[in-house]
XYZ file of C-alpha atoms in Angstrom:
499
model
C 52.926 100.337 104.716
C 50.826 98.392 102.237
C 52.844 97.017 99.233
C 50.631 98.886 96.739
C 51.234 102.148 98.590
C 54.964 101.440 98.581
C 54.896 100.763 94.860
C 53.083 104.001 94.122
C 55.485 105.964 96.295
C 58.498 104.469 94.555
C 57.074 105.187 91.097
C 56.530 108.820 92.073
C 60.043 109.103 93.470
C 61.653 107.484 90.446
C 59.679 109.600 88.004
C 60.630 112.675 90.001
C 64.271 111.769 89.643
C 63.853 111.670 85.864
C 61.666 114.734 85.393
C 62.607 118.224 84.287
C 63.878 118.055 80.719
C 66.104 120.942 79.652
C 65.529 123.060 76.589
C 67.616 123.734 73.437
C 69.738 120.557 73.595
C 70.514 120.587 69.854
C 71.725 124.164 70.018
C 73.887 123.336 73.035
C 75.532 120.420 71.256
C 76.110 122.501 68.137
C 77.883 125.200 70.164
C 79.992 122.593 71.932
C 80.978 120.976 68.634
C 82.215 124.338 67.392
C 84.090 125.090 70.608
C 85.573 121.600 71.045
C 85.942 119.867 67.673
C 86.442 116.096 67.849
C 85.352 116.037 71.486
C 81.575 115.912 71.022
C 79.725 112.693 70.172
C 76.143 112.457 68.976
C 73.569 109.661 69.284
C 74.087 106.873 66.787
C 77.870 107.047 66.708
C 79.873 104.126 68.051
C 81.767 106.416 70.434
C 78.507 107.765 71.864
C 77.176 104.254 72.422
C 80.376 103.127 74.125
C 80.648 106.200 76.355
C 76.984 106.132 77.304
C 77.009 102.443 78.269
C 80.282 102.455 80.210
C 78.729 102.625 83.683
C 78.427 100.567 86.827
C 74.617 100.528 86.819
C 72.384 100.337 83.786
C 69.893 102.592 85.599
C 72.150 105.473 84.550
C 72.143 104.686 80.833
C 69.993 107.583 79.663
C 69.723 109.558 76.420
C 71.967 112.620 76.465
C 71.718 114.846 73.414
C 75.481 114.635 73.124
C 78.525 113.627 75.145
C 81.585 115.859 75.416
C 84.953 114.418 76.473
C 87.363 117.225 77.406
C 91.042 116.312 77.589
C 92.289 119.002 79.972
C 91.122 121.448 82.603
C 91.215 124.143 79.938
C 88.843 122.146 77.754
C 86.541 121.579 80.739
C 86.640 125.338 81.233
C 85.662 125.927 77.624
C 82.835 123.401 77.946
C 81.507 125.120 81.087
C 81.684 128.562 79.467
C 79.830 127.251 76.438
C 77.165 125.465 78.486
C 76.452 128.508 80.643
C 76.028 131.055 77.833
C 72.655 132.748 77.611
C 69.930 130.799 79.357
C 72.313 127.882 79.717
C 72.231 124.206 78.894
C 71.428 121.453 81.349
C 74.302 119.047 81.837
C 75.602 116.145 83.897
C 79.167 115.284 84.925
C 80.600 111.758 84.855
C 83.861 110.704 86.458
C 83.830 106.920 86.847
C 80.073 106.453 86.561
C 79.917 104.473 89.807
C 76.702 106.010 91.109
C 73.443 104.215 90.389
C 71.072 107.178 90.833
C 69.407 108.297 87.572
C 70.807 111.638 86.316
C 73.627 111.743 88.873
C 76.200 111.109 86.122
C 74.064 111.238 82.998
C 71.102 113.128 81.592
C 68.171 112.932 79.190
C 67.968 115.700 76.567
C 71.034 117.546 77.781
C 74.826 117.299 77.697
C 76.934 114.755 79.554
C 80.454 115.943 80.363
C 82.491 112.736 80.499
C 85.865 113.173 82.208
C 87.389 109.856 81.130
C 90.191 111.604 79.196
C 91.369 113.256 82.428
C 93.184 110.079 83.410
C 96.517 111.266 84.801
C 97.905 108.944 87.485
C 101.427 109.496 88.774
C 103.413 109.390 91.988
C 105.341 112.564 92.776
C 109.126 112.561 92.534
C 109.484 112.703 96.313
C 106.712 110.081 96.695
C 104.767 112.266 99.107
C 101.587 112.411 97.000
C 99.851 111.081 93.904
C 98.333 113.287 91.212
C 95.136 111.867 89.764
C 92.867 113.128 87.021
C 89.189 113.211 87.941
C 88.365 110.662 85.233
C 90.900 108.129 86.464
C 89.405 105.016 88.023
C 90.879 103.389 91.098
C 92.230 100.400 89.205
C 94.309 102.769 87.074
C 95.286 104.852 90.090
C 96.508 101.946 92.197
C 98.374 100.470 89.230
C 100.325 103.736 88.986
C 101.874 103.163 92.429
C 102.306 99.400 92.127
C 105.780 98.209 93.162
C 106.680 101.701 94.411
C 106.529 100.843 98.115
C 103.925 103.582 98.556
C 100.153 103.769 98.740
C 97.340 106.265 99.241
C 93.712 106.058 100.408
C 91.280 105.605 97.550
C 88.126 103.764 96.577
C 87.515 100.111 97.426
C 86.382 99.112 93.904
C 88.421 99.214 90.680
C 85.812 101.129 88.715
C 85.210 103.960 91.176
C 86.196 107.314 89.674
C 88.463 109.812 91.380
C 85.985 112.666 90.974
C 83.316 110.997 93.089
C 85.472 109.862 95.993
C 87.377 113.168 96.011
C 84.208 115.156 96.677
C 81.824 112.713 98.371
C 83.962 111.421 101.232
C 85.744 108.311 100.024
C 86.014 105.038 101.914
C 89.127 102.877 102.004
C 90.693 100.155 104.127
C 93.053 102.845 105.469
C 90.199 104.846 107.037
C 90.893 104.158 110.722
C 94.507 105.244 110.276
C 94.194 108.234 107.944
C 90.479 109.103 107.744
C 88.276 109.620 104.713
C 89.870 110.025 101.302
C 88.965 113.732 101.380
C 91.011 114.149 104.572
C 94.097 113.254 102.541
C 93.565 115.520 99.550
C 96.249 118.204 99.452
C 95.066 120.124 96.391
C 92.048 120.353 94.118
C 92.103 121.710 90.595
C 88.532 122.728 89.848
C 86.627 124.556 87.137
C 84.091 126.838 88.805
C 80.887 128.163 87.241
C 82.584 131.151 85.605
C 84.833 128.762 83.688
C 87.895 129.826 85.679
C 90.342 127.039 86.542
C 91.305 127.474 90.184
C 93.314 125.703 92.863
C 91.842 124.942 96.289
C 94.087 123.920 99.163
C 94.727 124.800 102.796
C 96.583 127.919 101.623
C 94.571 128.853 98.531
C 90.798 129.290 98.790
C 90.583 127.276 102.032
C 86.806 127.715 102.167
C 86.354 126.092 98.762
C 88.909 123.434 99.738
C 86.911 122.476 102.826
C 83.584 122.618 100.988
C 84.768 120.277 98.248
C 85.705 117.677 100.865
C 82.216 116.195 101.098
C 80.218 118.812 99.210
C 80.022 116.774 95.989
C 79.290 118.526 92.649
C 77.881 121.710 94.142
C 80.831 124.039 93.491
C 82.334 123.155 90.133
C 83.926 120.335 88.171
C 87.001 118.889 89.850
C 89.558 118.014 87.193
C 92.561 116.876 89.231
C 93.610 116.180 92.816
C 96.778 115.528 94.788
C 96.353 112.866 97.501
C 98.905 112.284 100.257
C 100.900 109.055 99.889
C 102.742 107.026 102.526
C 105.117 104.036 102.684
C 103.264 100.758 102.245
C 104.614 97.242 101.792
C 101.309 95.550 101.073
C 98.286 93.963 102.739
C 97.703 90.851 104.692
C 94.058 90.192 104.052
C 91.394 88.924 101.709
C 87.919 87.455 101.843
C 86.307 84.928 104.143
C 83.068 83.784 102.539
C 80.579 81.820 104.636
C 76.979 80.699 104.080
C 74.463 83.308 105.233
C 72.278 81.728 107.886
C 70.610 83.116 110.971
C 73.582 81.815 112.964
C 76.360 83.173 110.759
C 74.609 86.526 110.328
C 74.357 86.809 114.105
C 77.990 85.770 114.590
C 79.257 88.307 112.078
C 77.138 91.134 113.504
C 78.458 90.449 117.001
C 82.040 90.413 115.798
C 81.610 93.593 113.777
C 80.194 95.385 116.807
C 83.053 94.195 119.006
C 85.642 95.055 116.353
C 84.261 98.562 115.879
C 84.690 99.264 119.590
C 88.415 98.425 119.497
C 89.142 99.750 116.006
C 90.022 103.108 117.571
C 93.159 101.521 119.007
C 93.863 98.988 116.250
C 93.935 101.424 113.346
C 95.951 99.149 111.056
C 93.059 96.691 110.870
C 89.941 97.112 108.737
C 86.904 95.087 107.717
C 84.155 95.370 105.121
C 81.133 93.071 105.282
C 78.978 92.267 102.264
C 75.906 90.043 102.289
C 74.489 88.559 99.095
C 71.201 86.713 98.712
C 71.508 85.611 95.105
C 68.769 85.048 92.561
C 70.072 81.486 92.224
C 69.200 80.728 95.841
C 72.701 80.972 97.269
C 73.147 83.177 100.334
C 76.575 84.207 101.541
C 78.327 86.667 103.798
C 81.622 87.989 102.440
C 83.942 89.139 105.235
C 86.549 91.396 103.668
C 89.375 92.039 106.108
C 92.803 93.588 106.027
C 95.872 94.200 108.087
C 97.070 97.304 106.284
C 100.555 97.201 107.819
C 100.998 93.677 106.384
C 101.081 91.990 109.803
C 100.001 88.344 109.584
C 97.141 87.088 111.743
C 96.588 90.146 113.953
C 94.685 89.164 117.072
C 91.981 91.789 116.520
C 90.853 90.003 113.324
C 91.016 86.477 114.745
C 87.327 86.268 115.800
C 86.201 86.478 112.173
C 88.048 83.263 111.368
C 85.822 81.477 113.900
C 82.746 81.993 111.705
C 82.098 79.087 109.424
C 82.052 76.855 107.578
C 84.155 78.642 104.961
C 83.067 78.600 101.333
C 86.211 80.518 100.377
C 89.294 81.839 102.153
C 91.609 84.087 100.115
C 93.514 85.627 103.029
C 97.224 86.149 102.508
C 99.866 88.724 101.670
C 99.101 90.742 98.539
C 99.576 94.113 96.891
C 97.155 97.018 97.114
C 96.198 96.748 93.453
C 95.583 92.985 93.701
C 93.638 93.326 96.952
C 91.276 95.957 95.555
C 90.800 93.983 92.342
C 89.846 90.936 94.406
C 87.237 92.671 96.551
C 85.785 94.357 93.444
C 84.618 91.054 91.961
C 81.236 90.961 93.763
C 80.411 94.353 92.161
C 80.388 93.837 88.369
C 79.187 96.413 85.857
C 76.173 95.952 83.634
C 73.287 95.318 86.036
C 70.585 97.593 87.401
C 71.475 98.855 90.877
C 69.834 101.083 93.466
C 71.660 102.006 96.632
C 70.643 103.585 99.910
C 72.423 104.094 103.198
C 71.924 104.952 106.848
C 74.298 105.273 109.770
C 73.582 104.075 113.290
C 75.448 104.031 116.566
C 77.381 100.860 117.259
C 74.750 98.881 119.118
C 74.315 95.136 118.670
C 70.557 95.128 119.209
C 70.164 97.801 116.524
C 72.340 95.827 114.116
C 70.288 92.691 114.646
C 67.035 94.575 114.101
C 68.372 96.052 110.851
C 69.432 92.602 109.671
C 65.898 91.395 110.410
C 64.408 94.232 108.359
C 66.815 93.533 105.515
C 65.900 89.842 105.465
C 62.162 90.485 105.783
C 61.965 92.902 102.845
C 63.942 90.505 100.691
C 61.490 87.705 101.445
C 58.595 89.998 100.467
C 59.887 90.831 96.994
C 62.181 87.993 95.890
C 59.462 86.193 93.939
C 58.432 89.425 92.187
C 61.959 90.051 90.854
C 63.376 86.769 89.493
C 66.823 88.235 88.747
C 67.219 89.958 92.112
C 70.519 89.810 93.964
C 69.791 91.343 97.380
C 73.081 92.830 98.538
C 73.846 94.721 101.703
C 76.949 95.908 103.479
C 77.802 97.197 106.926
C 81.110 98.702 107.914
C 82.681 100.202 111.044
C 82.938 103.944 111.460
C 85.061 104.230 114.634
C 85.135 107.734 116.027
C 88.904 107.909 115.530
C 88.411 108.367 111.783
C 86.684 111.706 112.423
C 89.808 113.092 114.127
C 91.941 113.173 110.995
C 90.131 116.051 109.270
C 91.408 118.689 111.708
C 95.011 118.265 110.564
C 94.162 118.967 106.924
C 91.867 121.975 106.905
C 88.727 120.147 107.983
C 86.055 118.580 105.796
C 82.372 119.227 105.171
C 80.976 115.881 106.329
C 79.757 117.316 109.637
C 81.422 114.633 111.744
C 83.733 116.763 113.865
C 83.648 115.929 117.545
C 81.836 112.613 117.133
C 81.407 111.043 120.570
C 80.401 107.550 119.487
C 81.371 104.750 117.136
C 78.984 104.091 114.275
C 78.136 101.490 111.681
C 77.435 102.565 108.119
C 74.849 100.363 106.400
C 74.612 100.207 102.628
C 71.775 98.500 100.759
C 72.800 97.544 97.202
C 70.173 95.427 95.421
C 70.790 94.604 91.775
C 68.652 93.078 89.034
C 68.443 92.995 85.230
C 64.913 93.836 84.084
C 63.740 97.457 83.948
C 60.174 96.266 84.539
C 61.188 95.483 88.136
C 62.522 98.973 88.878
C 59.481 100.205 90.771
C 59.281 97.096 92.966
C 62.935 97.328 93.959
C 62.804 101.078 94.508
C 59.769 100.636 96.752
C 61.655 98.016 98.732
C 64.677 100.287 99.120
C 62.498 103.160 100.321
C 60.766 100.825 102.769
C 64.143 99.650 104.082
C 65.232 103.228 104.737
C 61.988 104.090 106.512
C 61.968 100.964 108.683
C 65.650 101.184 109.642
C 65.264 104.854 110.537
C 62.228 104.033 112.671
C 64.075 101.292 114.576
C 67.123 103.499 115.148
C 64.896 106.284 116.431
C 63.085 103.901 118.774
C 66.325 102.524 120.202
C 68.006 105.931 120.447
C 70.797 104.843 118.129
C 70.064 106.995 115.080
C 72.977 108.914 113.583
C 72.143 111.794 111.216
C 75.096 111.129 108.894
C 74.109 109.857 105.443
C 77.074 108.988 103.254
C 76.647 110.988 100.054
C 78.209 108.458 97.705
C 75.872 105.687 98.852
C 72.701 107.731 99.297
C 69.565 107.077 97.259
C 68.147 109.827 95.053
C 65.337 110.389 97.595
C 67.678 110.830 100.575
C 69.157 114.142 101.755
C 72.766 113.613 102.819
C 73.546 117.335 102.895
C 70.916 117.758 105.604
C 72.635 115.048 107.628
C 75.807 117.138 107.768
C 74.109 119.462 110.244
C 72.684 122.986 110.038
C 75.985 124.817 110.528
C 77.826 122.788 107.910
C 74.986 123.203 105.421
C 74.951 126.957 106.064
C 78.690 127.029 105.327
C 78.269 124.992 102.134
C 75.520 127.274 100.859
C 77.663 130.348 101.506
C 80.581 128.831 99.600
C 78.263 127.872 96.766
C 76.983 131.438 96.425
C 80.514 132.855 96.603
C 82.003 130.709 93.841
C 78.805 130.152 91.857
C 76.760 133.356 92.238
C 74.409 132.394 89.395
C 73.908 128.967 90.999
C 74.839 127.119 87.823
C 75.517 123.872 89.662
C 72.189 124.090 91.468
C 70.071 124.937 88.422
C 71.735 123.607 85.266
C 73.043 120.355 86.772
C 69.917 118.430 87.811
C 71.764 115.432 89.236
C 73.527 115.020 92.550
C 72.575 115.905 96.094
C 72.268 119.684 96.341
C 73.228 122.149 99.060
C 70.069 124.031 98.030
C 67.928 121.119 99.227
C 65.297 122.026 101.811
C 65.792 120.052 104.997
């Protein structure tokens, strides 16, 4: 596609993501202030400015008419009841703010419900689960179990909020052994559209329980979860950083493909690859690896140590909280970010073609965006991780019965100047289109699109499959008959999306 056509397409997409301003925002904020005194913050106040700017990506710093910060599920309930009175008020919901899509955790001319006060983080007395508030971030959550001898599957970055990973899927280094984060959630506390605070578990509202496990913000506002914990002595792992060259990229891709094929048997090993082509000219590949049972130098990870030369090697024994803090460093807050994702079958030729596309698009736009850091990640999705859902009431990711190993690609460019938004968004859209075309040609396409990494123009709910989407829509209509979370909450990927 011609660059000008790409630019026009991206501008239309981005403007579409920001369109649709709600009515009566002042009235909505006034009602909320009366219902929840000292919890509502208006533009111009220092609290408003701090809350509105506390986000991973500056693309989500918008202009809400007010921000409400409920301190309990009951206050969330009161906020929902207030926002849905009469014709209703448009609103957004923010947990950790670690989604870069405009309006997915913020809003223009509406109300942002910020869950940061819901920050409970405690290990149960019998150490079988952790209870986490939806506004807790993973740094806080992991710190709560530090030195306990126990761990739980959670997000890979410190700043990721519990609410997002608890409803979108949730990746962790424990995935091969225990599955997605949602496969380990024992109980949801959620405020549904009526304002009722309900529990969803295998024994209580099992349909809602399953729907929440991948169905995102389509059914209510999750306020708290219990996640299964297990004995854990620490990690052996860290980062191997090497220069990104044609040779090292090829070496890493080959090793990732080989590792993915054996990851079904070696479930205590995990890797996460991140490439960075920096605006300063430096190009690196960051090989994050872990032996989650704390075994030193497991043979299955040895091939990655052959890639070199090493710029940095941080591998060693460390705690969960220290390990996650370390691998978070390449993902700072305060930049502009746009993500997109696709999944493909584990096929080396496909991986090499995708790397070629990724490199080619970067070369096309790097001079147009002087502050561009072109980041990309690819991570194993061995089929064994899809087997864990069945033991915990299932999930809604549509991955049951997977007959192949996959690789999940994540494009994560970042930059600083808003004037470059359209160029980067066009590049991201082009990357998605070209990767999809190559996967289709090679017969390695996988319909799964990871919700928490998907761009605003992608349709992850459609990738779950027709039967799963039919189930999600039925649950939505059962617990939200007025379709509040489809109509009044403009952000997020919707089950009402046409596929």
